Tab-separated table of C-alpha atoms in Angstrom:
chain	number	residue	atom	x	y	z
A	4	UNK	CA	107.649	102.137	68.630
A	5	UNK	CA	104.061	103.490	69.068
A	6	UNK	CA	103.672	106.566	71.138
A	7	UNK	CA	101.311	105.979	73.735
A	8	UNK	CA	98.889	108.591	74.416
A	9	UNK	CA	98.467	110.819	77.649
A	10	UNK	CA	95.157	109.870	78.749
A	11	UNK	CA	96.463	106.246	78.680
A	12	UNK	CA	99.311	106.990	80.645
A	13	UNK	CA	97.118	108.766	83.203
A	14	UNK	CA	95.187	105.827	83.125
A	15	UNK	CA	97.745	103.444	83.782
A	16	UNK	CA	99.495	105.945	86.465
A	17	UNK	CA	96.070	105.446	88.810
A	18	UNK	CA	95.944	101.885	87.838
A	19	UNK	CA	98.696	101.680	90.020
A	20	UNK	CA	98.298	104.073	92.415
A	21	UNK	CA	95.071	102.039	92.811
A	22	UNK	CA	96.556	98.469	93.118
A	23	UNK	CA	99.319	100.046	95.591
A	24	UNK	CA	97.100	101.662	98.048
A	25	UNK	CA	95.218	98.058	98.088
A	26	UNK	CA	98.302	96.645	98.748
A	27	UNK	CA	100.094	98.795	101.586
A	28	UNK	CA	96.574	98.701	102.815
A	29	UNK	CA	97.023	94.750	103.102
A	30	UNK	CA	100.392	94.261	103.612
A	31	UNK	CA	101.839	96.874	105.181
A	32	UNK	CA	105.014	99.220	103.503
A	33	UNK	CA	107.194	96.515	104.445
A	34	UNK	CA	105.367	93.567	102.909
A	35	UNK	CA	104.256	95.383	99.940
A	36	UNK	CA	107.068	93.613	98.211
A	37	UNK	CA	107.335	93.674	94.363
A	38	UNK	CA	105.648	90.620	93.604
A	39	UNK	CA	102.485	91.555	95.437
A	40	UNK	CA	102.414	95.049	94.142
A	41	UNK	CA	102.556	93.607	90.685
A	42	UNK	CA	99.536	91.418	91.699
A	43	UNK	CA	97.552	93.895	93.514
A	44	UNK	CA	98.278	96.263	90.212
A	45	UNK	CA	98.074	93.242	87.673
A	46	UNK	CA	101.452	95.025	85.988
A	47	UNK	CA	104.587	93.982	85.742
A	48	UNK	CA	107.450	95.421	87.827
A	49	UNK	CA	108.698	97.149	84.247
A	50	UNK	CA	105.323	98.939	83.776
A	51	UNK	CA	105.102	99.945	87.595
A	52	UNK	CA	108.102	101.598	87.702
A	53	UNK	CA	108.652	103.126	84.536
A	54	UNK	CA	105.811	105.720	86.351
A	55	UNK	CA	107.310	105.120	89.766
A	56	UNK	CA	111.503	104.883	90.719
A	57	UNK	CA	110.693	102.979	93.328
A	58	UNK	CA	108.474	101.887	96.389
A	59	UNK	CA	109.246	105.176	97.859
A	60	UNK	CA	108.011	106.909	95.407
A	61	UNK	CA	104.843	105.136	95.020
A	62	UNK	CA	104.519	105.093	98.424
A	63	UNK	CA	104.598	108.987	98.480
A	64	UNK	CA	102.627	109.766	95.467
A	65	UNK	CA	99.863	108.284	97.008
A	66	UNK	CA	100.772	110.313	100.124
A	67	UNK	CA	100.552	113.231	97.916
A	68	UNK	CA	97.364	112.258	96.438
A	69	UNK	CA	95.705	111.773	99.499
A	70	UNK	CA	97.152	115.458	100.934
A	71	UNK	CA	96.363	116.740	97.779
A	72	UNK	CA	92.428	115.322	98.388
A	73	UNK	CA	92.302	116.082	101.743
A	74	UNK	CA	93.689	119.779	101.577
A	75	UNK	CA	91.087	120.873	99.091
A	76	UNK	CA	88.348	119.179	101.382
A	77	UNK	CA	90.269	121.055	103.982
A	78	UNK	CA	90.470	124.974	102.125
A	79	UNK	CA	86.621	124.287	101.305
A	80	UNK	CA	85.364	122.657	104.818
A	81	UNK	CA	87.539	122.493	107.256
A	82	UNK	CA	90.021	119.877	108.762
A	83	UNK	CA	87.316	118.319	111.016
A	84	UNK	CA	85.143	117.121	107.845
A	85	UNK	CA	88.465	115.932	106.638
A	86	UNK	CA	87.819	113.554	109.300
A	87	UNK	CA	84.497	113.042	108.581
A	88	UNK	CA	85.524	112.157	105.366
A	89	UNK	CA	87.561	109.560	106.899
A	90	UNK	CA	84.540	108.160	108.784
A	91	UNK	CA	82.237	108.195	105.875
A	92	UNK	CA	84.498	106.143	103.853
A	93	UNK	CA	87.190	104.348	105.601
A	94	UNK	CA	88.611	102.467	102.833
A	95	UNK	CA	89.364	104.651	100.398
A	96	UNK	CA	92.233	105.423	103.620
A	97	UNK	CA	93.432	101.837	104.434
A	98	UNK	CA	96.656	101.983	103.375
A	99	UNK	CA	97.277	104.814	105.996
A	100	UNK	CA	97.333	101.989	108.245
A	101	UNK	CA	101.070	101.634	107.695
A	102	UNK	CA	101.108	104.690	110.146
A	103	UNK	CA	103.477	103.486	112.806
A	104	UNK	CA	105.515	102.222	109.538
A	105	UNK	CA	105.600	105.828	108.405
A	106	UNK	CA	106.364	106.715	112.050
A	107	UNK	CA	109.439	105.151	112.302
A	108	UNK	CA	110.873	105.822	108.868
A	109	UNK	CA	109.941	109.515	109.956
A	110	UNK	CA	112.247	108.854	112.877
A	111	UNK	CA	115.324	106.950	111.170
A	112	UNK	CA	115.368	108.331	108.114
A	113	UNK	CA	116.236	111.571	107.315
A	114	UNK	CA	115.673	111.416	103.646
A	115	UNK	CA	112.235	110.205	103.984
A	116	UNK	CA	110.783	112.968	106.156
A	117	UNK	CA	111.950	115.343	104.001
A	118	UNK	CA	109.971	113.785	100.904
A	119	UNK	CA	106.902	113.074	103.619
A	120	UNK	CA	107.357	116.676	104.839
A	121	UNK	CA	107.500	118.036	101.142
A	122	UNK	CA	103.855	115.808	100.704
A	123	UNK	CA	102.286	116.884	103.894
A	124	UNK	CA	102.871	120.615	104.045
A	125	UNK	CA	99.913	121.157	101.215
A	126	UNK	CA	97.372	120.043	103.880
A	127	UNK	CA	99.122	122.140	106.639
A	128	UNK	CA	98.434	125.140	104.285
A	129	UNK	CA	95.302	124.571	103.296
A	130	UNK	CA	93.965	123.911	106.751
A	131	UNK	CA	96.070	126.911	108.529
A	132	UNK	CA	94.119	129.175	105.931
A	133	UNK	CA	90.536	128.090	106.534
A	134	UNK	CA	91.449	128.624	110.189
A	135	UNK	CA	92.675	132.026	109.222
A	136	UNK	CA	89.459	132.740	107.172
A	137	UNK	CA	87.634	131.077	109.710
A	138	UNK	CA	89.136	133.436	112.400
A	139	UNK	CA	88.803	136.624	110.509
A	140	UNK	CA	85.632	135.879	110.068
A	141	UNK	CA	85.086	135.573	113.711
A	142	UNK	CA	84.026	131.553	113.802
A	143	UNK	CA	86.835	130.626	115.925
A	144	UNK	CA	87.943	130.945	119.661
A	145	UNK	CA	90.549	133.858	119.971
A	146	UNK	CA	91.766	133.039	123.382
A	147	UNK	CA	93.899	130.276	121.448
A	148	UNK	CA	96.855	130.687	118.698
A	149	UNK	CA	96.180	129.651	115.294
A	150	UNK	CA	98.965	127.141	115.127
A	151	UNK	CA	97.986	125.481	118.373
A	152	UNK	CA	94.440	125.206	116.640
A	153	UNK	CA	95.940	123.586	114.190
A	154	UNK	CA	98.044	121.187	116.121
A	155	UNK	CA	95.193	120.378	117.821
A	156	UNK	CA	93.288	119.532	115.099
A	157	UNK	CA	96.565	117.694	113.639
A	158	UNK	CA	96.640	115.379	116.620
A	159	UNK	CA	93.341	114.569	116.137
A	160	UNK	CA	93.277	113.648	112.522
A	161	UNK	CA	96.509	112.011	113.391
A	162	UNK	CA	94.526	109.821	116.621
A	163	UNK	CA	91.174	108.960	114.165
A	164	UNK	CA	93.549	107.777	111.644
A	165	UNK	CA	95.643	105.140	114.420
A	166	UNK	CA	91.840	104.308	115.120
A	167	UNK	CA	90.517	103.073	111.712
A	168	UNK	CA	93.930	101.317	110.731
A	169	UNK	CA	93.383	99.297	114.100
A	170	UNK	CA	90.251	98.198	113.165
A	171	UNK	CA	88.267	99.517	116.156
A	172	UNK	CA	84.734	100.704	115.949
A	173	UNK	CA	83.634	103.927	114.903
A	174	UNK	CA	80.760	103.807	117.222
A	175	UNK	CA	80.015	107.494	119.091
A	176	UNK	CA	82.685	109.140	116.602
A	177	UNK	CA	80.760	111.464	114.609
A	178	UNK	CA	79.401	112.681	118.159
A	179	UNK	CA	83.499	113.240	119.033
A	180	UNK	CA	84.003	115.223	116.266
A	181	UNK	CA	81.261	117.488	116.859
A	182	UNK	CA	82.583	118.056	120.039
A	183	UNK	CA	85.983	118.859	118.755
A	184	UNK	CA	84.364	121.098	115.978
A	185	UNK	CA	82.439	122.678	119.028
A	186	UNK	CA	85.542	123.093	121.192
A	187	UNK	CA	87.346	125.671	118.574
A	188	UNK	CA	84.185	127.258	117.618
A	189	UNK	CA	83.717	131.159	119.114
A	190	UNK	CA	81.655	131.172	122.558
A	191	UNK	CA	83.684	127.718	123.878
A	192	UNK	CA	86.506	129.264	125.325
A	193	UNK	CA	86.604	129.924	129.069
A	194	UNK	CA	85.456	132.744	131.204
C-alpha cells in the first residue's frame, strides 16, 4: 500500500474542514447528514472520517480552527476586531449559524460542553491577556474587573454572531463596535 505523504494529508484534512463548514453553514448540525457532507466535501464517508471519528469531531475541529484564528487575531488586536473580522468577511463564519444548535447541545449534553469548553478556552486566554496588556498599559477603564470586561466583550461577540447567522443587515455596525471599543477604553468610565 503506498504511503501517502503529509502535505497530502493536510491537504485533504482542510478539504474537509472546508466542505463541512459549507455544509453546517447550509444545513445546519442537524441536517449536515452524511450524505451531504460527502457532497459538500466531494469524499466519501471512508475518506471523511478516517481524519474525523465522527460529526462531532468535525464539528469541533472546525470550532477549534476558528478559536484557534480568532484568538491570535485576538492576542494581536483585540476581541473587538475579532468582530470586525466577522463583519469584514461574514462567510468565512456561516457555519456559526448553527449557534442556537450549539446552544442547546451546550445545555443537554454534558459531554459536548466539555469538548466545546476544551475548544473555546484558547480564545478566552488570548483575549483575557490583551486585556491584561491592554490594562497594564493603561488603555483600559479601571473602574471595571477584567473578567467582566471580558464578559462583556463575550456577550457581544456572542450577540454579532446571532446577528449575521440571521441574516440581518450589518448596516450602522462598524459604528457599534466603535462604540463598544470606546466604552472600555480609559477616560469612559464615570465620574
Amino acid at each position: 500500500m503506498p504511503r501517502v505523504s503529509e502535505d497530502h494529508l493536510v491537504a485533504r484534512r482542510a478539504q474537509i474542514l472546508d466542505g463541512a463548514r459549507q455544509c453546517f453553514a447550509e444545513f445546519g448540525y442537524e441536517g449536515a447528514t452524511v450524505r451531504r457532507l460527502e457532497e459538500a466535501t466531494g469524499l466519501s464517508r471512508g475518506a471523511i472520517f478516517h481524519h474525523f471519528r465522527d460529526k462531532d469531531a468535525l464539528f469541533l475541529a472546525l470550532a477549534h480552527e476558528d478559536a484557534r484564528r480568532m484568538a491570535d487575531t485576538a492576542a494581536e488586536q483585540g476581541l473587538v476586531q475579532v468582530m470586525r473580522n466577522l463583519l469584514e468577511d461574514p462567510a468565512q463564519f456561516d457555519w456559526l449559524g448553527t449557534r442556537l444548535e450549539i446552544t442547546r447541545r451546550l445545555r443537554t449534553d454534558p459531554d459536548f460542553r466539555r469538548e466545546w469548553s476544551d475548544r473555546s478556552g484558547e480564545l478566552t486566554a488570548a483575549a483575557t491577556a490583551r486585556l491584561e496588556r491592554q490594562r497594564s498599559a493603561g488603555r483600559l477603564r479601571e473602574d471595571i474587573p477584567t473578567e467582566v470586561l471580558l464578559r462583556y466583550l463575550d456577550l457581544v461577540l456572542d450577540g454579532l454572531v446571532s446577528h449575521l447567522a440571521s441574516g440581518q443587515s450589518t448596516d450602522h455596525l462598524d459604528a457599534v463596535l466603535d462604540l463598544v471599543e470606546a466604552s472600555v477604553r480609559r477616560g469612559h468610565s464615570k465620574s
